[in-house]
Short mmCIF file of N, CA and C in Angstrom, two decimals:
data_model
loop_
_atom_site.label_atom_id
_atom_site.label_comp_id
_atom_site.label_asym_id
_atom_site.label_seq_id
_atom_site.Cartn_x
_atom_site.Cartn_y
_atom_site.Cartn_z
N UNK A 1 15.14 37.03 -38.98
CA UNK A 1 14.71 35.74 -38.46
C UNK A 1 13.19 35.67 -38.56
N UNK A 2 12.67 34.55 -38.97
CA UNK A 2 11.22 34.39 -39.14
C UNK A 2 10.55 34.35 -37.77
N UNK A 3 9.32 34.87 -37.67
CA UNK A 3 8.61 34.88 -36.38
C UNK A 3 8.45 33.48 -35.78
N UNK A 4 8.22 32.47 -36.59
CA UNK A 4 8.05 31.12 -36.03
C UNK A 4 9.33 30.62 -35.38
N UNK A 5 10.47 30.93 -35.94
CA UNK A 5 11.73 30.51 -35.36
C UNK A 5 11.99 31.21 -34.04
N UNK A 6 11.61 32.49 -33.95
CA UNK A 6 11.79 33.23 -32.70
C UNK A 6 10.91 32.68 -31.60
N UNK A 7 9.70 32.22 -31.96
CA UNK A 7 8.76 31.75 -30.95
C UNK A 7 9.29 30.54 -30.19
N UNK A 8 10.14 29.73 -30.81
CA UNK A 8 10.67 28.56 -30.14
C UNK A 8 12.16 28.69 -29.88
N UNK A 9 12.58 29.85 -29.47
CA UNK A 9 13.96 30.08 -29.07
C UNK A 9 14.23 29.40 -27.75
N UNK A 10 15.43 29.58 -27.20
CA UNK A 10 15.83 28.91 -25.96
C UNK A 10 14.86 29.15 -24.80
N UNK A 11 14.39 30.37 -24.62
CA UNK A 11 13.50 30.62 -23.48
C UNK A 11 12.15 29.96 -23.67
N UNK A 12 11.64 29.90 -24.90
CA UNK A 12 10.37 29.24 -25.14
C UNK A 12 10.51 27.73 -25.00
N UNK A 13 11.65 27.18 -25.37
CA UNK A 13 11.86 25.74 -25.17
C UNK A 13 11.84 25.42 -23.67
N UNK A 14 12.41 26.30 -22.88
CA UNK A 14 12.41 26.14 -21.43
C UNK A 14 10.98 26.13 -20.90
N UNK A 15 10.16 27.06 -21.37
CA UNK A 15 8.76 27.13 -20.95
C UNK A 15 8.03 25.86 -21.38
N UNK A 16 8.28 25.40 -22.61
CA UNK A 16 7.65 24.17 -23.10
C UNK A 16 8.03 22.97 -22.26
N UNK A 17 9.31 22.87 -21.92
CA UNK A 17 9.78 21.77 -21.07
C UNK A 17 9.12 21.83 -19.71
N UNK A 18 9.02 23.02 -19.14
CA UNK A 18 8.38 23.19 -17.84
C UNK A 18 6.92 22.76 -17.90
N UNK A 19 6.21 23.11 -18.95
CA UNK A 19 4.81 22.71 -19.08
C UNK A 19 4.67 21.19 -19.16
N UNK A 20 5.57 20.54 -19.91
CA UNK A 20 5.53 19.07 -20.00
C UNK A 20 5.75 18.46 -18.62
N UNK A 21 6.69 18.98 -17.86
CA UNK A 21 6.95 18.47 -16.51
C UNK A 21 5.76 18.66 -15.60
N UNK A 22 5.11 19.80 -15.70
CA UNK A 22 3.93 20.07 -14.86
C UNK A 22 2.82 19.09 -15.19
N UNK A 23 2.56 18.87 -16.47
CA UNK A 23 1.51 17.93 -16.87
C UNK A 23 1.86 16.52 -16.43
N UNK A 24 3.12 16.11 -16.60
CA UNK A 24 3.54 14.77 -16.18
C UNK A 24 3.40 14.60 -14.68
N UNK A 25 3.77 15.62 -13.92
CA UNK A 25 3.65 15.57 -12.46
C UNK A 25 2.19 15.47 -12.05
N UNK A 26 1.33 16.23 -12.70
CA UNK A 26 -0.10 16.18 -12.38
C UNK A 26 -0.67 14.81 -12.70
N UNK A 27 -0.25 14.21 -13.80
CA UNK A 27 -0.73 12.88 -14.16
C UNK A 27 -0.27 11.85 -13.13
N UNK A 28 0.99 11.95 -12.68
CA UNK A 28 1.50 11.03 -11.67
C UNK A 28 0.74 11.20 -10.37
N UNK A 29 0.50 12.46 -9.96
CA UNK A 29 -0.21 12.73 -8.72
C UNK A 29 -1.64 12.19 -8.78
N UNK A 30 -2.23 12.14 -9.97
CA UNK A 30 -3.59 11.67 -10.11
C UNK A 30 -3.70 10.16 -9.87
N UNK A 31 -2.64 9.41 -10.06
CA UNK A 31 -2.66 7.97 -9.86
C UNK A 31 -1.54 7.54 -8.92
N UNK A 32 -1.82 7.52 -7.62
CA UNK A 32 -0.77 7.17 -6.65
C UNK A 32 -0.34 5.71 -6.74
N UNK A 33 -1.06 4.89 -7.50
CA UNK A 33 -0.70 3.48 -7.64
C UNK A 33 0.14 3.23 -8.89
N UNK A 34 0.47 4.29 -9.63
CA UNK A 34 1.18 4.12 -10.91
C UNK A 34 2.61 3.65 -10.73
N UNK A 35 3.27 4.07 -9.67
CA UNK A 35 4.67 3.71 -9.47
C UNK A 35 4.79 2.80 -8.25
N UNK A 36 5.20 1.57 -8.50
CA UNK A 36 5.34 0.59 -7.42
C UNK A 36 6.82 0.31 -7.19
N UNK A 37 7.20 -0.07 -5.96
CA UNK A 37 8.58 -0.48 -5.71
C UNK A 37 8.96 -1.68 -6.57
N UNK A 38 10.24 -1.83 -6.84
CA UNK A 38 10.74 -2.92 -7.69
C UNK A 38 10.28 -4.29 -7.21
N UNK A 39 10.33 -4.52 -5.90
CA UNK A 39 9.92 -5.83 -5.36
C UNK A 39 8.45 -6.11 -5.66
N UNK A 40 7.62 -5.09 -5.57
CA UNK A 40 6.19 -5.26 -5.85
C UNK A 40 5.98 -5.60 -7.32
N UNK A 41 6.68 -4.91 -8.21
CA UNK A 41 6.56 -5.20 -9.65
C UNK A 41 7.04 -6.62 -9.94
N UNK A 42 8.14 -7.02 -9.31
CA UNK A 42 8.67 -8.38 -9.54
C UNK A 42 7.65 -9.42 -9.07
N UNK A 43 7.03 -9.21 -7.92
CA UNK A 43 6.03 -10.15 -7.43
C UNK A 43 4.85 -10.25 -8.40
N UNK A 44 4.35 -9.10 -8.85
CA UNK A 44 3.21 -9.09 -9.76
C UNK A 44 3.55 -9.75 -11.09
N UNK A 45 4.78 -9.60 -11.55
CA UNK A 45 5.19 -10.24 -12.80
C UNK A 45 5.14 -11.76 -12.71
N UNK A 46 5.31 -12.31 -11.51
CA UNK A 46 5.28 -13.77 -11.35
C UNK A 46 3.92 -14.27 -10.87
N UNK A 47 2.97 -13.37 -10.71
CA UNK A 47 1.62 -13.73 -10.24
C UNK A 47 0.57 -13.09 -11.14
N UNK A 48 0.46 -13.57 -12.38
CA UNK A 48 -0.50 -12.97 -13.30
C UNK A 48 -1.92 -13.11 -12.78
N UNK A 49 -2.74 -12.14 -13.11
CA UNK A 49 -4.13 -12.16 -12.66
C UNK A 49 -4.34 -11.37 -11.38
N UNK A 50 -3.25 -10.98 -10.73
CA UNK A 50 -3.34 -10.18 -9.50
C UNK A 50 -2.87 -8.76 -9.79
N UNK A 51 -3.52 -7.80 -9.15
CA UNK A 51 -3.15 -6.39 -9.32
C UNK A 51 -3.28 -5.69 -7.97
N UNK A 52 -2.56 -4.61 -7.80
CA UNK A 52 -2.64 -3.82 -6.58
C UNK A 52 -4.00 -3.12 -6.54
N UNK A 53 -4.62 -3.12 -5.38
CA UNK A 53 -5.91 -2.45 -5.20
C UNK A 53 -5.72 -0.95 -5.44
N UNK A 54 -6.56 -0.39 -6.30
CA UNK A 54 -6.51 1.04 -6.61
C UNK A 54 -7.81 1.70 -6.15
N UNK A 55 -7.87 3.02 -6.12
CA UNK A 55 -9.13 3.67 -5.75
C UNK A 55 -10.32 3.20 -6.60
N UNK A 56 -10.08 2.90 -7.87
CA UNK A 56 -11.16 2.45 -8.75
C UNK A 56 -11.77 1.12 -8.30
N UNK A 57 -11.01 0.32 -7.54
CA UNK A 57 -11.52 -0.97 -7.05
C UNK A 57 -12.44 -0.83 -5.85
N UNK A 58 -12.43 0.33 -5.22
CA UNK A 58 -13.23 0.54 -4.02
C UNK A 58 -14.67 0.89 -4.38
N UNK A 59 -15.59 0.54 -3.49
CA UNK A 59 -16.99 0.96 -3.66
C UNK A 59 -17.05 2.48 -3.61
N UNK A 60 -18.07 3.06 -4.19
CA UNK A 60 -18.16 4.52 -4.30
C UNK A 60 -18.01 5.22 -2.95
N UNK A 61 -18.70 4.73 -1.92
CA UNK A 61 -18.59 5.36 -0.59
C UNK A 61 -17.17 5.24 -0.04
N UNK A 62 -16.58 4.05 -0.19
CA UNK A 62 -15.22 3.83 0.30
C UNK A 62 -14.23 4.70 -0.48
N UNK A 63 -14.43 4.82 -1.79
CA UNK A 63 -13.54 5.64 -2.62
C UNK A 63 -13.59 7.10 -2.17
N UNK A 64 -14.79 7.60 -1.87
CA UNK A 64 -14.93 8.99 -1.41
C UNK A 64 -14.26 9.18 -0.05
N UNK A 65 -14.43 8.21 0.86
CA UNK A 65 -13.79 8.29 2.17
C UNK A 65 -12.27 8.24 2.02
N UNK A 66 -11.77 7.33 1.19
CA UNK A 66 -10.33 7.23 0.95
C UNK A 66 -9.79 8.54 0.37
N UNK A 67 -10.50 9.11 -0.58
CA UNK A 67 -10.04 10.34 -1.24
C UNK A 67 -9.97 11.50 -0.23
N UNK A 68 -10.88 11.54 0.71
CA UNK A 68 -10.85 12.62 1.71
C UNK A 68 -9.67 12.45 2.68
N UNK A 69 -9.35 11.22 3.03
CA UNK A 69 -8.34 11.00 4.07
C UNK A 69 -6.95 10.66 3.54
N UNK A 70 -6.87 10.07 2.34
CA UNK A 70 -5.58 9.56 1.84
C UNK A 70 -5.41 9.77 0.34
N UNK A 71 -5.88 10.86 -0.21
CA UNK A 71 -5.94 11.01 -1.67
C UNK A 71 -4.59 10.87 -2.36
N UNK A 72 -3.51 11.08 -1.66
CA UNK A 72 -2.18 10.96 -2.28
C UNK A 72 -1.57 9.57 -2.13
N UNK A 73 -2.32 8.66 -1.51
CA UNK A 73 -1.81 7.31 -1.25
C UNK A 73 -2.54 6.29 -2.09
N UNK A 74 -1.89 5.18 -2.34
CA UNK A 74 -2.48 4.04 -3.04
C UNK A 74 -3.10 3.12 -1.99
N UNK A 75 -4.38 2.78 -2.11
CA UNK A 75 -5.01 1.95 -1.07
C UNK A 75 -4.46 0.53 -1.01
N UNK A 76 -3.74 0.09 -2.04
CA UNK A 76 -3.18 -1.26 -2.04
C UNK A 76 -1.70 -1.31 -1.75
N UNK A 77 -1.11 -0.22 -1.25
CA UNK A 77 0.33 -0.17 -1.00
C UNK A 77 0.64 0.63 0.25
N UNK A 78 1.44 0.04 1.11
CA UNK A 78 1.98 0.75 2.27
C UNK A 78 3.43 0.32 2.45
N UNK A 79 4.33 1.27 2.54
CA UNK A 79 5.75 0.97 2.77
C UNK A 79 6.04 1.11 4.25
N UNK A 80 6.69 0.11 4.82
CA UNK A 80 6.94 0.14 6.27
C UNK A 80 8.18 -0.67 6.61
N UNK A 81 9.02 -0.09 7.46
CA UNK A 81 10.20 -0.79 7.99
C UNK A 81 9.73 -1.56 9.23
N UNK A 82 9.13 -2.70 8.99
CA UNK A 82 8.46 -3.45 10.04
C UNK A 82 9.39 -4.05 11.08
N UNK A 83 10.59 -4.42 10.67
CA UNK A 83 11.50 -5.09 11.60
C UNK A 83 12.67 -4.22 12.04
N UNK A 84 12.67 -2.96 11.66
CA UNK A 84 13.73 -2.04 12.08
C UNK A 84 15.05 -2.28 11.38
N UNK A 85 15.05 -3.01 10.28
CA UNK A 85 16.29 -3.33 9.57
C UNK A 85 16.75 -2.22 8.64
N UNK A 86 15.89 -1.24 8.39
CA UNK A 86 16.21 -0.20 7.41
C UNK A 86 15.87 -0.64 5.99
N UNK A 87 15.33 -1.85 5.85
CA UNK A 87 14.90 -2.37 4.54
C UNK A 87 13.38 -2.52 4.57
N UNK A 88 12.66 -1.51 4.12
CA UNK A 88 11.20 -1.56 4.25
C UNK A 88 10.55 -2.64 3.39
N UNK A 89 9.46 -3.14 3.90
CA UNK A 89 8.59 -4.04 3.15
C UNK A 89 7.60 -3.18 2.36
N UNK A 90 7.15 -3.70 1.24
CA UNK A 90 5.98 -3.16 0.56
C UNK A 90 4.82 -4.07 0.96
N UNK A 91 3.89 -3.52 1.71
CA UNK A 91 2.68 -4.27 2.03
C UNK A 91 1.74 -4.05 0.84
N UNK A 92 1.27 -5.14 0.27
CA UNK A 92 0.43 -5.05 -0.92
C UNK A 92 -0.94 -5.66 -0.66
N UNK A 93 -1.97 -4.89 -0.94
CA UNK A 93 -3.33 -5.40 -0.99
C UNK A 93 -3.59 -5.71 -2.46
N UNK A 94 -3.82 -6.98 -2.75
CA UNK A 94 -3.95 -7.43 -4.13
C UNK A 94 -5.36 -7.91 -4.41
N UNK A 95 -5.79 -7.73 -5.65
CA UNK A 95 -7.12 -8.12 -6.05
C UNK A 95 -7.04 -8.93 -7.34
N UNK A 96 -7.89 -9.93 -7.43
CA UNK A 96 -8.01 -10.75 -8.64
C UNK A 96 -9.49 -10.82 -9.00
N UNK A 97 -9.79 -10.39 -10.20
CA UNK A 97 -11.19 -10.39 -10.65
C UNK A 97 -11.40 -11.51 -11.66
N UNK A 98 -12.35 -12.37 -11.34
CA UNK A 98 -12.78 -13.41 -12.26
C UNK A 98 -14.26 -13.17 -12.53
N UNK A 99 -14.78 -13.75 -13.58
CA UNK A 99 -16.20 -13.49 -13.89
C UNK A 99 -17.15 -13.81 -12.73
N UNK A 100 -16.83 -14.82 -11.93
CA UNK A 100 -17.76 -15.23 -10.89
C UNK A 100 -17.36 -14.81 -9.47
N UNK A 101 -16.18 -14.18 -9.31
CA UNK A 101 -15.77 -13.78 -7.96
C UNK A 101 -14.63 -12.78 -7.99
N UNK A 102 -14.51 -12.08 -6.86
CA UNK A 102 -13.39 -11.18 -6.62
C UNK A 102 -12.65 -11.72 -5.41
N UNK A 103 -11.34 -11.88 -5.53
CA UNK A 103 -10.53 -12.36 -4.41
C UNK A 103 -9.49 -11.31 -4.06
N UNK A 104 -9.05 -11.37 -2.82
CA UNK A 104 -7.97 -10.48 -2.40
C UNK A 104 -6.98 -11.27 -1.58
N UNK A 105 -5.77 -10.74 -1.50
CA UNK A 105 -4.72 -11.29 -0.63
C UNK A 105 -3.88 -10.11 -0.17
N UNK A 106 -3.27 -10.28 1.00
CA UNK A 106 -2.39 -9.24 1.53
C UNK A 106 -1.04 -9.87 1.79
N UNK A 107 0.00 -9.28 1.20
CA UNK A 107 1.35 -9.82 1.36
C UNK A 107 2.31 -8.70 1.74
N UNK A 108 3.46 -9.13 2.23
CA UNK A 108 4.61 -8.26 2.43
C UNK A 108 5.68 -8.74 1.48
N UNK A 109 6.36 -7.83 0.81
CA UNK A 109 7.41 -8.21 -0.12
C UNK A 109 8.53 -7.18 -0.07
N UNK A 110 9.76 -7.68 -0.19
CA UNK A 110 10.92 -6.80 -0.30
C UNK A 110 12.05 -7.57 -0.96
N UNK A 111 13.00 -6.82 -1.50
CA UNK A 111 14.18 -7.43 -2.10
C UNK A 111 15.03 -8.03 -1.00
N UNK A 112 15.55 -9.22 -1.25
CA UNK A 112 16.45 -9.90 -0.33
C UNK A 112 17.66 -10.35 -1.14
N UNK A 113 18.76 -10.67 -0.48
CA UNK A 113 19.95 -11.08 -1.23
C UNK A 113 19.70 -12.21 -2.23
N UNK A 114 18.86 -13.17 -1.91
CA UNK A 114 18.62 -14.29 -2.80
C UNK A 114 17.41 -14.12 -3.71
N UNK A 115 16.81 -12.97 -3.74
CA UNK A 115 15.61 -12.75 -4.55
C UNK A 115 14.57 -11.98 -3.76
N UNK A 116 13.33 -12.39 -3.87
CA UNK A 116 12.25 -11.71 -3.15
C UNK A 116 11.97 -12.40 -1.82
N UNK A 117 11.75 -11.60 -0.80
CA UNK A 117 11.24 -12.11 0.47
C UNK A 117 9.76 -11.80 0.49
N UNK A 118 8.94 -12.84 0.56
CA UNK A 118 7.48 -12.68 0.52
C UNK A 118 6.88 -13.31 1.76
N UNK A 119 6.02 -12.58 2.43
CA UNK A 119 5.29 -13.10 3.59
C UNK A 119 3.80 -12.85 3.34
N UNK A 120 3.00 -13.86 3.55
CA UNK A 120 1.56 -13.73 3.36
C UNK A 120 0.93 -13.34 4.68
N UNK A 121 0.26 -12.21 4.71
CA UNK A 121 -0.47 -11.79 5.91
C UNK A 121 -1.89 -12.34 5.90
N UNK A 122 -2.54 -12.23 4.76
CA UNK A 122 -3.90 -12.74 4.61
C UNK A 122 -3.94 -13.52 3.30
N UNK A 123 -4.16 -14.84 3.38
CA UNK A 123 -4.20 -15.63 2.14
C UNK A 123 -5.44 -15.28 1.31
N UNK A 124 -5.48 -15.81 0.10
CA UNK A 124 -6.58 -15.52 -0.81
C UNK A 124 -7.93 -15.75 -0.13
N UNK A 125 -8.81 -14.75 -0.29
CA UNK A 125 -10.17 -14.89 0.20
C UNK A 125 -11.11 -14.08 -0.68
N UNK A 126 -12.33 -14.56 -0.80
CA UNK A 126 -13.33 -13.84 -1.59
C UNK A 126 -13.71 -12.56 -0.88
N UNK A 127 -14.06 -11.55 -1.68
CA UNK A 127 -14.45 -10.27 -1.09
C UNK A 127 -15.45 -9.57 -1.99
N UNK A 128 -16.22 -8.70 -1.38
CA UNK A 128 -17.08 -7.81 -2.16
C UNK A 128 -16.64 -6.37 -1.96
N UNK A 129 -15.81 -6.15 -0.93
CA UNK A 129 -15.30 -4.81 -0.63
C UNK A 129 -13.83 -4.92 -0.28
N UNK A 130 -12.93 -4.60 -1.22
CA UNK A 130 -11.50 -4.74 -0.94
C UNK A 130 -11.04 -3.87 0.24
N UNK A 131 -9.98 -4.34 0.88
CA UNK A 131 -9.39 -3.62 2.00
C UNK A 131 -8.54 -2.47 1.50
N UNK A 132 -8.15 -1.60 2.42
CA UNK A 132 -7.16 -0.56 2.15
C UNK A 132 -6.02 -0.73 3.14
N UNK A 133 -4.81 -0.37 2.73
CA UNK A 133 -3.63 -0.48 3.57
C UNK A 133 -3.06 0.91 3.82
N UNK A 134 -2.41 1.07 4.97
CA UNK A 134 -1.76 2.34 5.26
C UNK A 134 -0.63 2.11 6.25
N UNK A 135 0.37 2.96 6.16
CA UNK A 135 1.55 2.93 7.04
C UNK A 135 1.18 3.52 8.39
N UNK A 136 1.68 2.90 9.45
CA UNK A 136 1.53 3.44 10.81
C UNK A 136 2.91 3.53 11.44
N UNK A 137 3.23 4.65 12.07
CA UNK A 137 4.55 4.79 12.71
C UNK A 137 4.60 4.02 14.02
N UNK A 138 5.81 3.85 14.57
CA UNK A 138 5.92 3.19 15.89
C UNK A 138 5.05 3.92 16.91
N UNK A 139 4.58 3.18 17.89
CA UNK A 139 3.75 3.81 18.91
C UNK A 139 2.98 2.77 19.70
N UNK A 140 1.80 3.17 20.15
CA UNK A 140 0.96 2.30 20.97
C UNK A 140 -0.35 2.03 20.25
N UNK A 141 -0.90 0.87 20.52
CA UNK A 141 -2.22 0.49 19.99
C UNK A 141 -2.96 -0.22 21.10
N UNK A 142 -4.28 -0.21 21.01
CA UNK A 142 -5.10 -0.93 21.99
C UNK A 142 -5.84 -2.05 21.30
N UNK A 143 -5.81 -3.21 21.94
CA UNK A 143 -6.58 -4.35 21.48
C UNK A 143 -8.05 -4.02 21.74
N UNK A 144 -8.90 -4.11 20.74
CA UNK A 144 -10.29 -3.65 20.87
C UNK A 144 -11.10 -4.43 21.89
N UNK A 145 -10.84 -5.72 22.04
CA UNK A 145 -11.68 -6.54 22.91
C UNK A 145 -11.19 -6.64 24.35
N UNK A 146 -9.97 -6.15 24.62
CA UNK A 146 -9.45 -6.29 25.98
C UNK A 146 -8.89 -4.98 26.53
N UNK A 147 -8.80 -3.96 25.70
CA UNK A 147 -8.16 -2.68 26.06
C UNK A 147 -6.70 -2.85 26.44
N UNK A 148 -6.13 -4.02 26.12
CA UNK A 148 -4.71 -4.25 26.38
C UNK A 148 -3.91 -3.32 25.47
N UNK A 149 -2.97 -2.60 26.06
CA UNK A 149 -2.14 -1.69 25.29
C UNK A 149 -0.92 -2.42 24.76
N UNK A 150 -0.62 -2.21 23.50
CA UNK A 150 0.52 -2.84 22.84
C UNK A 150 1.50 -1.73 22.46
N UNK A 151 2.76 -1.92 22.80
CA UNK A 151 3.80 -0.98 22.38
C UNK A 151 4.46 -1.56 21.13
N UNK A 152 4.43 -0.80 20.06
CA UNK A 152 4.96 -1.27 18.78
C UNK A 152 6.23 -0.48 18.48
N UNK A 153 7.36 -1.18 18.44
CA UNK A 153 8.68 -0.54 18.35
C UNK A 153 9.03 -0.03 16.96
N UNK A 154 8.45 -0.60 15.93
CA UNK A 154 8.79 -0.22 14.55
C UNK A 154 7.52 0.15 13.81
N UNK A 155 7.67 0.50 12.54
CA UNK A 155 6.50 0.77 11.71
C UNK A 155 5.57 -0.43 11.74
N UNK A 156 4.32 -0.19 11.40
CA UNK A 156 3.36 -1.27 11.24
C UNK A 156 2.46 -0.93 10.05
N UNK A 157 1.63 -1.89 9.69
CA UNK A 157 0.73 -1.71 8.56
C UNK A 157 -0.70 -1.83 9.05
N UNK A 158 -1.50 -0.82 8.74
CA UNK A 158 -2.92 -0.87 9.03
C UNK A 158 -3.66 -1.46 7.85
N UNK A 159 -4.62 -2.32 8.14
CA UNK A 159 -5.48 -2.92 7.12
C UNK A 159 -6.90 -2.61 7.55
N UNK A 160 -7.66 -1.96 6.67
CA UNK A 160 -9.00 -1.54 7.06
C UNK A 160 -10.04 -1.92 6.03
N UNK A 161 -11.17 -2.31 6.54
CA UNK A 161 -12.38 -2.42 5.75
C UNK A 161 -13.10 -1.13 6.09
N UNK A 162 -13.08 -0.18 5.18
CA UNK A 162 -13.56 1.17 5.48
C UNK A 162 -14.98 1.13 6.04
N UNK A 163 -15.21 1.97 7.04
CA UNK A 163 -16.49 2.05 7.73
C UNK A 163 -16.87 0.74 8.40
N UNK A 164 -15.89 -0.12 8.66
CA UNK A 164 -16.18 -1.39 9.33
C UNK A 164 -15.14 -1.65 10.41
N UNK A 165 -14.10 -2.43 10.11
CA UNK A 165 -13.11 -2.77 11.12
C UNK A 165 -11.70 -2.61 10.56
N UNK A 166 -10.73 -2.73 11.45
CA UNK A 166 -9.34 -2.63 11.00
C UNK A 166 -8.46 -3.57 11.82
N UNK A 167 -7.30 -3.84 11.25
CA UNK A 167 -6.27 -4.64 11.93
C UNK A 167 -4.96 -3.91 11.79
N UNK A 168 -4.05 -4.20 12.68
CA UNK A 168 -2.72 -3.63 12.63
C UNK A 168 -1.71 -4.76 12.69
N UNK A 169 -0.87 -4.87 11.65
CA UNK A 169 0.16 -5.91 11.60
C UNK A 169 1.50 -5.29 11.98
N UNK A 170 2.19 -5.94 12.91
CA UNK A 170 3.48 -5.42 13.38
C UNK A 170 4.42 -6.58 13.67
N UNK A 171 5.69 -6.26 13.79
CA UNK A 171 6.75 -7.23 14.05
C UNK A 171 6.91 -7.39 15.54
N UNK A 172 6.84 -8.62 16.03
CA UNK A 172 7.03 -8.89 17.45
C UNK A 172 8.30 -9.71 17.61
N UNK A 173 9.31 -9.12 18.23
CA UNK A 173 10.59 -9.77 18.39
C UNK A 173 10.76 -10.32 19.82
N UNK A 174 9.68 -10.32 20.60
CA UNK A 174 9.80 -10.72 22.00
C UNK A 174 10.02 -12.21 22.18
N UNK A 175 9.70 -13.01 21.16
CA UNK A 175 9.83 -14.46 21.33
C UNK A 175 11.17 -15.01 20.85
N UNK A 176 12.12 -14.14 20.59
CA UNK A 176 13.43 -14.62 20.16
C UNK A 176 13.96 -13.83 18.98
N UNK A 177 15.12 -14.22 18.53
CA UNK A 177 15.79 -13.48 17.48
C UNK A 177 15.03 -13.53 16.15
N UNK A 178 14.27 -14.58 15.89
CA UNK A 178 13.59 -14.72 14.60
C UNK A 178 12.43 -13.75 14.47
N UNK A 179 11.66 -13.56 15.50
CA UNK A 179 10.52 -12.65 15.45
C UNK A 179 9.40 -13.18 14.57
N UNK A 180 8.27 -12.51 14.62
CA UNK A 180 7.11 -12.91 13.83
C UNK A 180 6.19 -11.70 13.63
N UNK A 181 5.33 -11.79 12.65
CA UNK A 181 4.34 -10.74 12.44
C UNK A 181 3.11 -11.08 13.25
N UNK A 182 2.58 -10.08 13.92
CA UNK A 182 1.43 -10.25 14.79
C UNK A 182 0.31 -9.35 14.30
N UNK A 183 -0.89 -9.82 14.45
CA UNK A 183 -2.05 -9.01 14.09
C UNK A 183 -2.78 -8.57 15.35
N UNK A 184 -2.97 -7.28 15.47
CA UNK A 184 -3.77 -6.75 16.59
C UNK A 184 -5.10 -6.27 16.00
N UNK A 185 -6.21 -6.84 16.47
CA UNK A 185 -7.52 -6.36 16.02
C UNK A 185 -7.77 -5.08 16.80
N UNK A 186 -7.64 -3.95 16.14
CA UNK A 186 -7.71 -2.68 16.87
C UNK A 186 -9.10 -2.05 16.86
N UNK A 187 -9.96 -2.44 15.93
CA UNK A 187 -11.34 -1.97 15.96
C UNK A 187 -12.25 -3.06 15.44
N UNK A 188 -13.53 -2.92 15.72
CA UNK A 188 -14.50 -3.89 15.19
C UNK A 188 -15.69 -3.15 14.65
#
């Protein structure tokens, strides 16, 4: 048997396959925004010009802070079961760049029986420093201006302007069966 044929026998093919998987995994880990939930992709397909906020969209200082605290997360995506239904929403921080301005919007999206369920948390607004989103588990939060404690029964979504202020969006079912999303200004 020729030496070249022996070099790529079954065990070497296994090693080659393993190396390809390692490289692919490292590439995926390097870009946490590369894989989006189906509902997020469907929303973006119908809204050209908008993209999920990535670390590259953040200012250098914000990017460094994000990398230290959340390097495995996408700053424009947070998955959260906000209403306790077992069907999580994808909270999306979206950015649109035009020659004369940068705009952002924050939405919640998930698959629903009739198509996409979309809720707008923050409508389009101009920005110079995009927000970051993150998942928060059920628990307690304090309103920054009143120290009023809020008990949050389900997941919530944190929205932060790094090194500035943050908000926490959660589902409030206290006003009836329909419920609503509430924003708690948790820092200033």
